[in-house]
CSV table of C-alpha atoms in Angstrom, one decimal:
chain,number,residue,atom,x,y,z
A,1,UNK,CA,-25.3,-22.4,78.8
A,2,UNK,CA,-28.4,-21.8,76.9
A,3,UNK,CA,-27.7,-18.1,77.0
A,4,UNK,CA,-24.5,-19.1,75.0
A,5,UNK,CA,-26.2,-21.3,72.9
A,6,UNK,CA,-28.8,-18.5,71.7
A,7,UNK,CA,-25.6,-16.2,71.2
A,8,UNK,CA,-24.0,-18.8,69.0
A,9,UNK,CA,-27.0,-19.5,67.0
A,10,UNK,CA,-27.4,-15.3,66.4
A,11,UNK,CA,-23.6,-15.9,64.6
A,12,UNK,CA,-24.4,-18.4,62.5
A,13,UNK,CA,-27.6,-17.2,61.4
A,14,UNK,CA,-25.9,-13.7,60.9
A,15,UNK,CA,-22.9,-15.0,59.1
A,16,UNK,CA,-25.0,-17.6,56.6
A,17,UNK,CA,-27.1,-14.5,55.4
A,18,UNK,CA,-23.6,-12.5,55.1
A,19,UNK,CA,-22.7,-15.2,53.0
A,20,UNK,CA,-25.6,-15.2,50.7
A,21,UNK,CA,-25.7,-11.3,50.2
A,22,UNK,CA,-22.2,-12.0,48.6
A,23,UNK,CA,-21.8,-11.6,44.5
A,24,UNK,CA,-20.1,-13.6,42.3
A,25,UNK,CA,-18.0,-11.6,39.8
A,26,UNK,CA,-16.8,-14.0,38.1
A,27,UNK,CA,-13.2,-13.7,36.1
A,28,UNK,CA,-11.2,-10.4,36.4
A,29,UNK,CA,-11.6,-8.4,33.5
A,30,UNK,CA,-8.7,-7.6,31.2
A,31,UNK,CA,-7.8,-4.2,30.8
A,32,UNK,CA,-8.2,-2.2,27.7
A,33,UNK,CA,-5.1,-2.3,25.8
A,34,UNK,CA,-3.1,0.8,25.7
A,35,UNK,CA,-3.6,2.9,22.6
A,36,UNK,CA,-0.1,4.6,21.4
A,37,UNK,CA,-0.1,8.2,20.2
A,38,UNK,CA,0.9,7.7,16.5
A,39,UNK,CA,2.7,10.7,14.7
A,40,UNK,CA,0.3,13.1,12.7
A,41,UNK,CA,2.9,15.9,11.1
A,42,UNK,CA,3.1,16.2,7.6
A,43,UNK,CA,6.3,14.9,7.3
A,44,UNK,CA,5.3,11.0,8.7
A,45,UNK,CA,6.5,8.5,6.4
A,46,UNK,CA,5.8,5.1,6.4
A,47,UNK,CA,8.7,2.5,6.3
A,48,UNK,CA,9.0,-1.2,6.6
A,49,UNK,CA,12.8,-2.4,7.0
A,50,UNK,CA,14.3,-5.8,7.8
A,51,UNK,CA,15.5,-6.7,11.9
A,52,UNK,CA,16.4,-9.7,13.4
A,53,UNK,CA,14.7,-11.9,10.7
A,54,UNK,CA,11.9,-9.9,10.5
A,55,UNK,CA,10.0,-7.1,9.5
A,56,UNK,CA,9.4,-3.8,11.1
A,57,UNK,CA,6.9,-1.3,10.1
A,58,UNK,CA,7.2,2.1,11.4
A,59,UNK,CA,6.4,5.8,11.1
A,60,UNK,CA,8.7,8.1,10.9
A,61,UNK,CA,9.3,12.1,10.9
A,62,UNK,CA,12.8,12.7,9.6
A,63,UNK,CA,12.9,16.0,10.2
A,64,UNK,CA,12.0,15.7,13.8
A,65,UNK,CA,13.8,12.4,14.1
A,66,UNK,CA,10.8,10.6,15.5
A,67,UNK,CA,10.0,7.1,15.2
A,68,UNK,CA,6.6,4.9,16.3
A,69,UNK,CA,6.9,1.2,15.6
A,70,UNK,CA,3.6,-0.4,14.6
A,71,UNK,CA,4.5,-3.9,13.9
A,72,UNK,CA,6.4,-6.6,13.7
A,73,UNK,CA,5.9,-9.3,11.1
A,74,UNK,CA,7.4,-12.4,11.0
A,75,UNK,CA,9.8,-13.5,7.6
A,76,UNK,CA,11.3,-11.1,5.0
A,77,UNK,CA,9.9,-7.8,4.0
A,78,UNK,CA,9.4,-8.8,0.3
A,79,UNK,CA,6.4,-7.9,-1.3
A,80,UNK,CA,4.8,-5.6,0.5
A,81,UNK,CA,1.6,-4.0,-0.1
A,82,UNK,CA,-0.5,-1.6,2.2
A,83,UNK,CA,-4.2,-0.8,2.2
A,84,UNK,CA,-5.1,1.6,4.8
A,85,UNK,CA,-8.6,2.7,6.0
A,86,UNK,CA,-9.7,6.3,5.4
A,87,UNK,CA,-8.8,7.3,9.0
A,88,UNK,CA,-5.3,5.5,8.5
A,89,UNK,CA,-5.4,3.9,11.9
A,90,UNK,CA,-6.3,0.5,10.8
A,91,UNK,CA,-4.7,-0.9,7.5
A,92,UNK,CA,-4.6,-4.4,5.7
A,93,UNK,CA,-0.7,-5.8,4.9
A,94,UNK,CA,-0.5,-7.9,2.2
A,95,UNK,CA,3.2,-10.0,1.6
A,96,UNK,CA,3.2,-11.2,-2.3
A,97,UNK,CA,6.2,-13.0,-3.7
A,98,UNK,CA,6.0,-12.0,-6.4
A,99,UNK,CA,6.1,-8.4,-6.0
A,100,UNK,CA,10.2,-8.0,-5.9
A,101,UNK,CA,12.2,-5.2,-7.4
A,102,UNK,CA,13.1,-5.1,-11.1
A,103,UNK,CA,13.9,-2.4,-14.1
A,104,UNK,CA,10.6,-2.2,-15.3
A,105,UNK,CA,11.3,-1.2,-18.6
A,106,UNK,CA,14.7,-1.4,-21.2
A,107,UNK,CA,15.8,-0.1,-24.7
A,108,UNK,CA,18.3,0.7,-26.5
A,109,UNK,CA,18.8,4.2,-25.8
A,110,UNK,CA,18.0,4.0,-22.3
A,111,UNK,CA,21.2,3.7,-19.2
A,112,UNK,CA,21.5,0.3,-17.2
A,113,UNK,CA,19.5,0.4,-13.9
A,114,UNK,CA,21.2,1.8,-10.7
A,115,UNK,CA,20.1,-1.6,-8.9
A,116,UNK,CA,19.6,-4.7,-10.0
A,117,UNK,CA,16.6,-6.8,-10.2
A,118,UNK,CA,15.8,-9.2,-7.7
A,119,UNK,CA,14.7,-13.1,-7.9
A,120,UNK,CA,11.1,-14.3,-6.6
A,121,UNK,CA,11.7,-16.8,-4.0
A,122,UNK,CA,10.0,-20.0,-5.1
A,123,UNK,CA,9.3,-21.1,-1.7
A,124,UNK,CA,8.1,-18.0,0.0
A,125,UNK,CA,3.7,-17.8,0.4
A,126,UNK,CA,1.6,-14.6,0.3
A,127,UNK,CA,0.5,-13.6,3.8
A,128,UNK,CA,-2.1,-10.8,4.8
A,129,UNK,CA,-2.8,-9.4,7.9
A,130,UNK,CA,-5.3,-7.0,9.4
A,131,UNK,CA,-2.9,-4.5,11.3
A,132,UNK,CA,-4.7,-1.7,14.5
A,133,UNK,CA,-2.1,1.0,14.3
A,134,UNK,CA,-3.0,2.2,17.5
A,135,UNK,CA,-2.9,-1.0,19.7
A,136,UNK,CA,-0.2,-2.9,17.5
A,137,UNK,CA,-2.6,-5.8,17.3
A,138,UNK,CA,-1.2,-7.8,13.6
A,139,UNK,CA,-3.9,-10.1,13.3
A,140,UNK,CA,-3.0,-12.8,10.5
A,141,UNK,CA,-5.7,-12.4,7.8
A,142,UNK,CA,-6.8,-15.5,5.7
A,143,UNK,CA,-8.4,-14.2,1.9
A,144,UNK,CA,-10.9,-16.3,0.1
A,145,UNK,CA,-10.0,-18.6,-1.9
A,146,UNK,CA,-12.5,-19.4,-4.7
A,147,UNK,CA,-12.0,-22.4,-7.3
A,148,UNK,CA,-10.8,-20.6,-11.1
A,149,UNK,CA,-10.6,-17.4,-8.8
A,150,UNK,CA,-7.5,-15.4,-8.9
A,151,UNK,CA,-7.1,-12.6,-5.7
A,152,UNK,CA,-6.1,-9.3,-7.0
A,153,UNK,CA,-6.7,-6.7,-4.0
A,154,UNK,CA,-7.6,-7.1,-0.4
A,155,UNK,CA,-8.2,-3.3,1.0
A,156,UNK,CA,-10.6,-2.0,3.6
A,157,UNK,CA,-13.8,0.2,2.3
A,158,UNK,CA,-14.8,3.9,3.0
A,159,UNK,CA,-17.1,1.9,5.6
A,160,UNK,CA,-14.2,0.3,7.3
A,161,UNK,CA,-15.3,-3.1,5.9
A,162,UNK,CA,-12.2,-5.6,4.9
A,163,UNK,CA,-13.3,-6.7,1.2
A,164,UNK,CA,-11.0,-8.8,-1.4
A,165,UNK,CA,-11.3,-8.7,-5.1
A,166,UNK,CA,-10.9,-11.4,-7.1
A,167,UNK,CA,-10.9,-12.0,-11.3
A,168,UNK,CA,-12.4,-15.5,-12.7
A,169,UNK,CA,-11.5,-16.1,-16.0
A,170,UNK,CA,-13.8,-16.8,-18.5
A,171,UNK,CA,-13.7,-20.2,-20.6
A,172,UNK,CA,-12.3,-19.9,-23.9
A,173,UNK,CA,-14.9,-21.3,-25.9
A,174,UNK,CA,-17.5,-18.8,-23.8
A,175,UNK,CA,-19.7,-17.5,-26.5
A,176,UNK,CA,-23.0,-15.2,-25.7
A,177,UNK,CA,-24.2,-14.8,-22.5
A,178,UNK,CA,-22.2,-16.2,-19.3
A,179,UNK,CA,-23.8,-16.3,-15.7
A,180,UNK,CA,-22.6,-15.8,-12.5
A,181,UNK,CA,-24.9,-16.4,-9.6
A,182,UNK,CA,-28.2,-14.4,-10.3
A,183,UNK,CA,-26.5,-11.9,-12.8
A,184,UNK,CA,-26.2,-13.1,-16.6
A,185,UNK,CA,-23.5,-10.3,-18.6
A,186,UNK,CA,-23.5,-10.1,-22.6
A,187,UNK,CA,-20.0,-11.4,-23.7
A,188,UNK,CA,-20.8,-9.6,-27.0
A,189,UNK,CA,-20.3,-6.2,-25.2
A,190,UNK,CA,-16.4,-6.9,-25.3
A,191,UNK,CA,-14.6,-6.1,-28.4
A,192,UNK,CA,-10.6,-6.1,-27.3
A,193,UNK,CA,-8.8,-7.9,-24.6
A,194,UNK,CA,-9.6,-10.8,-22.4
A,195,UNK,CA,-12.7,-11.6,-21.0
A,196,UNK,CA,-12.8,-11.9,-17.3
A,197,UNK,CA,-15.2,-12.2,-14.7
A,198,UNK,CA,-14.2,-10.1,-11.2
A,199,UNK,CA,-16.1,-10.1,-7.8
A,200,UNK,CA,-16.0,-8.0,-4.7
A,201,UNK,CA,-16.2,-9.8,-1.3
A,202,UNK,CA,-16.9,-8.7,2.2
A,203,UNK,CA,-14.9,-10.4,5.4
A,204,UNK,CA,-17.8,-11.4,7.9
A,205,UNK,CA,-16.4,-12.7,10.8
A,206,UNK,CA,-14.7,-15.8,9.4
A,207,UNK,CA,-16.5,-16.0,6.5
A,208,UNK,CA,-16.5,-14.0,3.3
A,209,UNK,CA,-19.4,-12.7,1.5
A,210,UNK,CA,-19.9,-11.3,-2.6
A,211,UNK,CA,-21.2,-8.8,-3.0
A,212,UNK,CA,-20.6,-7.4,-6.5
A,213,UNK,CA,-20.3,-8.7,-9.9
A,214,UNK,CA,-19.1,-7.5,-13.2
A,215,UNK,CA,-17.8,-8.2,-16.3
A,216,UNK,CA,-14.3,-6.7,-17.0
A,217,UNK,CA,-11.1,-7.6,-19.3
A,218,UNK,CA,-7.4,-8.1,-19.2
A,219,UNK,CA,-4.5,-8.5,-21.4
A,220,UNK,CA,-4.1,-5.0,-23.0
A,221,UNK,CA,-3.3,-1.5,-22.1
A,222,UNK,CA,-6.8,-0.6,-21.4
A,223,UNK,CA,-8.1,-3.6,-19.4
A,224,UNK,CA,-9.7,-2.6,-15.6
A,225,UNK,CA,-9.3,-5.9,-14.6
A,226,UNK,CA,-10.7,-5.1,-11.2
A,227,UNK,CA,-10.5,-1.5,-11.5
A,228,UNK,CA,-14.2,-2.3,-13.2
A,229,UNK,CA,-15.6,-2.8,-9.7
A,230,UNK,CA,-17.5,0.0,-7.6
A,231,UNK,CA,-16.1,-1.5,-4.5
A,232,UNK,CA,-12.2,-1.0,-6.3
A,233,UNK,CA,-13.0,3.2,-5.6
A,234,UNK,CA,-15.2,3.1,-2.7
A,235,UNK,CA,-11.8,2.3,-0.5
A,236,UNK,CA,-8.7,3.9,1.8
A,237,UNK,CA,-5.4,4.8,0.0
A,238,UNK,CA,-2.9,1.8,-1.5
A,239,UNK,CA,0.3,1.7,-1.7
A,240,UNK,CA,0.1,0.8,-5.2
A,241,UNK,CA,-1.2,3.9,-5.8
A,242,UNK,CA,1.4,5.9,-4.0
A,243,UNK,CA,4.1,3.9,-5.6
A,244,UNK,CA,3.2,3.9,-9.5
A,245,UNK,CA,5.8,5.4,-11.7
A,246,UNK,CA,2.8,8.2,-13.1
A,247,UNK,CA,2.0,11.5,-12.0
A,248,UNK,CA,1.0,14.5,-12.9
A,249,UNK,CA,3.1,16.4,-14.7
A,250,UNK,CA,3.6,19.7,-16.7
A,251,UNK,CA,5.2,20.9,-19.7
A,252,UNK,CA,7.7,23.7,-19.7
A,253,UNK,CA,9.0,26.5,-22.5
A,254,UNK,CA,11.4,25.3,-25.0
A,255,UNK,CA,14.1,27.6,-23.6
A,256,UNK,CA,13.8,25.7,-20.4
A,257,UNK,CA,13.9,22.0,-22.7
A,258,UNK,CA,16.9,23.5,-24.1
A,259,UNK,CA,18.8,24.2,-21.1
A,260,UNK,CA,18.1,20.5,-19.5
A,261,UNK,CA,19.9,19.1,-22.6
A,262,UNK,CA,23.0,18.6,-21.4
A,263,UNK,CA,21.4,16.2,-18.7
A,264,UNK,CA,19.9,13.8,-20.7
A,265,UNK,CA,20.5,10.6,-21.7
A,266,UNK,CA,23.7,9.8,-23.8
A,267,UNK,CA,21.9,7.5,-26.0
A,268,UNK,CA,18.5,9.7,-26.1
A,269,UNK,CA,18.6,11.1,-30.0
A,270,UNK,CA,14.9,11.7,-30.3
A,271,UNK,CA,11.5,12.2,-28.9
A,272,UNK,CA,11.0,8.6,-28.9
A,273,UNK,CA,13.7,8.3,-26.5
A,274,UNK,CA,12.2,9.8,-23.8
A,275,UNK,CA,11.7,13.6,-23.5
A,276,UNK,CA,11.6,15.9,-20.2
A,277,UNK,CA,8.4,16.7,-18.4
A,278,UNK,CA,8.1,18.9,-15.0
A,279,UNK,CA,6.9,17.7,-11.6
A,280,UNK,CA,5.4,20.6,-9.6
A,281,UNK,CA,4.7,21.1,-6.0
A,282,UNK,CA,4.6,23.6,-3.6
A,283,UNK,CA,5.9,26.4,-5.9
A,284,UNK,CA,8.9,24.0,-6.9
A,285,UNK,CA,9.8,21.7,-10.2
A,286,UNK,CA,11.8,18.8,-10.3
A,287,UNK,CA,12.3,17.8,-14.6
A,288,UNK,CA,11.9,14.3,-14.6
A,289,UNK,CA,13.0,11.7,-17.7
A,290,UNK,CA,10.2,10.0,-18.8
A,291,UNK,CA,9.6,7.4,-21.2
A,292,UNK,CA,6.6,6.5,-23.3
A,293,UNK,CA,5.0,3.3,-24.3
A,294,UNK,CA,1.1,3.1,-24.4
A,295,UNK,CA,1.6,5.1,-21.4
A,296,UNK,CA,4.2,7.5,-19.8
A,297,UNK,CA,6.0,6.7,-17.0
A,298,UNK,CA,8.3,8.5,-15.2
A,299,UNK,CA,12.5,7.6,-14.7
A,300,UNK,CA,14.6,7.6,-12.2
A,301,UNK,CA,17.1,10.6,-13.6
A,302,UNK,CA,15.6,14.1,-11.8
A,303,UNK,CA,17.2,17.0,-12.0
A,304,UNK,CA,16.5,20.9,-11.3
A,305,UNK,CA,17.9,23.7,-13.5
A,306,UNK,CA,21.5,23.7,-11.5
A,307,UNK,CA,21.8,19.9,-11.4
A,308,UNK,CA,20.7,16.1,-10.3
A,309,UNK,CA,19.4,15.7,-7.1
A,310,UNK,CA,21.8,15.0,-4.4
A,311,UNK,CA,22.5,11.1,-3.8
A,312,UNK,CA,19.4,10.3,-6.1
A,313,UNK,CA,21.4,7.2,-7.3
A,314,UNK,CA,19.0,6.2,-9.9
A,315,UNK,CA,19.6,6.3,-13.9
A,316,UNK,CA,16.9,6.9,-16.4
A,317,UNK,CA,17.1,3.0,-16.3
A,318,UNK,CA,15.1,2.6,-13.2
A,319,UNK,CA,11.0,3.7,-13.1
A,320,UNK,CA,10.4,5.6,-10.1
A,321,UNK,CA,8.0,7.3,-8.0
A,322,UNK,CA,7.3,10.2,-7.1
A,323,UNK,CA,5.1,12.1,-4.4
A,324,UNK,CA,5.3,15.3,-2.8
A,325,UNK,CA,3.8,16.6,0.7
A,326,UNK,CA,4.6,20.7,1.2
A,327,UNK,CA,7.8,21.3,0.2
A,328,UNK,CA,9.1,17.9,0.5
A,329,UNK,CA,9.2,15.6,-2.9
A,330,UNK,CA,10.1,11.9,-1.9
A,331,UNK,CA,11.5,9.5,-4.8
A,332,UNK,CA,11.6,5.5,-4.6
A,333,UNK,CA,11.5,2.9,-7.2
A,334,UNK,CA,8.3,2.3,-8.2
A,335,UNK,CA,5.5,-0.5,-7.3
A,336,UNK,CA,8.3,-1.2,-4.6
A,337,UNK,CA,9.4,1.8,-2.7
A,338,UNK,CA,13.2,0.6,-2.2
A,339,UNK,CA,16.0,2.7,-2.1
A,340,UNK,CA,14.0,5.9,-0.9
A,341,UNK,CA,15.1,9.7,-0.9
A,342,UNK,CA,13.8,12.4,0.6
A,343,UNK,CA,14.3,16.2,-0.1
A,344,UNK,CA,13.4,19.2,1.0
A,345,UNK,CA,13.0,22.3,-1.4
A,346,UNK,CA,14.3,25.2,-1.9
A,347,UNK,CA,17.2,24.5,-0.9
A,348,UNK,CA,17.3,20.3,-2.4
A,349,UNK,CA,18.4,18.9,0.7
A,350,UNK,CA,18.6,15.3,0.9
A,351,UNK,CA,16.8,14.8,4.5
A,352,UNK,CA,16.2,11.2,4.5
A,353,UNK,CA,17.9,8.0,2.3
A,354,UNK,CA,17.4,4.4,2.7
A,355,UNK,CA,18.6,1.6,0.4
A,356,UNK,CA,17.1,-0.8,3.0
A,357,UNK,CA,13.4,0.0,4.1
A,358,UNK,CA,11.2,-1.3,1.7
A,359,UNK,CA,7.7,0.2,0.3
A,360,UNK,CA,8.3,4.0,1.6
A,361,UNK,CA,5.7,6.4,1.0
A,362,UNK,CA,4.5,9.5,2.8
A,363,UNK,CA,1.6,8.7,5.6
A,364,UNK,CA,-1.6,9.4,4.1
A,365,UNK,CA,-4.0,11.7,5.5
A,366,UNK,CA,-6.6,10.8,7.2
A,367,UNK,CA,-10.3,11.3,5.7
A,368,UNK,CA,-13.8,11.4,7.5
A,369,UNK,CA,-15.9,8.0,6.4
């Protein structure tokens, strides 16, 4: 009996300091989420389209038919706007109302608009997100929102910072000097346009912090708005950008003016009608209708020396955009990026068309920080 007893007491003494060698390790750790292998050719566009009540943001190479889904946002795809970081795996989506499709521009000697202009929903409200291409993750994005503040941008710096910009107007009856925080700017200094105030802000965790001040204006051809700021530059590639109805453009010989003639306009009598000008890329030229106002902008009526474009669709009544990557020149209407088409050159074939994705624009290319 005792000899048992000993042997008992040898397990429990063996088993309790078993016991205390063990480690706690606590909860299970949750794996790394899986990165996708987004598409890198030259070709990529970028496309957001309406499904099931929502909206779907893809890439997608037309010439090799391939498609990567980024993400899904709840609600329409109205107002888009895209503000990708410089290594364009990581982008800020922005949803304004009031960003919808319209003409742009009218006169009397220009053609009704190919597709009509569409009504801002009174009801719908901006929403942003902060969108990680290669994980899918669309995490909802709240912007400051400063008293007499108006938000113009929200994009992600060369740093990979998210920052917002926002204008505050100056009073009316400002006169002299006018202070903001530490900084005190000479009102004096502006001599056309509207006065405005405009500040750069930096997301820190849930907060936001300024960091930059200046005095701009608005209300003319020539106001910066917040354009004025450093930190407006010192950012990834827009879709604004990509999507404006400029670009740069070429003159041609007057033979050449002579022989696009007979494509013009109906109404177009004179230069102050619109007039030709030649997009160039890769070798190629598209002659584009443009129109002049303070600025020029560029139409939706392309043609090359044999003809219009294939399926274009649009009239010299619509502003459009145009960009070009290689050999392939992609046309949408402009700040929107609806009713897309894409063609290859030489021989002008019409590779891709949508009259439903909204805000298409070639993937930009990725730059070093």
């Amino acid at each position: 009996m005792r000899m048992r007893a000993l042997l008992m007491a040898v397990v429990v003494v063996f088993v309790g300091c078993k016991k205390s060698d063990t480690v706690d390790a606590g909860p299970p750790v949750p794996p790394k989420p899986i990165e996708r292998a987004l598409l890198d050719s030259p070709n990529t566009l970028s496309v957001f389209e309406a499904a099931d009540g929502k909206c779907v943001w893809r890439q997608e190479d037309p010439l090799t038919e391939k498609r990567v889904v980024l993400a899904t946002f709840e609600g329409a795809c109205v107002g888009l706007r895209v503000a990708w970081s410089v290594d364009t795996t990581k982008a800020v989506v922005g949803f304004d109302p009031q960003l919808v499709q319209s003409a742009g521009y009218s006169s009397q000697a220009s053609t009704p608009p190919a597709y009509a202009d569409e009504v801002v929903d009174p009801n719908a409200k901006p929403r942003w997100f902060f969108v990680d291409m290669k994980t899918g993750k669309a995490e909802p994005l709240t912007p400051p929102s400063i008293e007499k503040n108006e938000l113009r941008e929200v994009a992600i710096s060369t740093k990979g910072d998210v920052i917002a910009l926002l204008e505050e107007a100056v009073p009316e009856d400002a006169k002299g000097t006018i202070k903001s925080g530490d900084q005190t700017f000479d009102l004096s200094e502006i001599t056309e346009g509207i006065p405005v105030l405009v500040h750069a802000y930096r997301r820190d965790g849930a907060a936001w912090k300024r960091f930059e001040t200046k005095l701009s204006t608005t209300g003319w051809d020539y106001g910066l708005g917040v354009s004025a700021l450093d930190a407006a530059t010192d950012v990834g590639v827009k879709s604004d950008k990509l999507l404006d109805s400029h670009s740069e453009t070429d003159t041609f010989d007057d033979a050449t003016q002579k022989q696009l003639d007979k494509f013009k306009p109906a109404k177009a009598k004179t230069e102050d009608d619109g007039a030709w000008t030649g997009v160039e890329f890769n070798g190629h030229t598209v002659y584009v209708w443009q129109v002049s106002g303070e600025f020029a902008h560029n139409t939706g009526l392309a043609v090359t020396k044999a003809g219009p474009l294939p399926e274009l669709g649009f009239t010299d009544g619509d502003l459009a955009a145009y960009s070009s990557n290689g050999s392939l020149l992609l046309i949408s209407k402009s700040d929107v990026g609806t009713h897309a088409r894409l063609y290859s050159f030489p021989d002008v074939k019409l590779v891709f068309r949508s009259d439903t994705a909204r805000t298409v624009t070639f993937w930009p290319k990725p730059r070093a920080r």
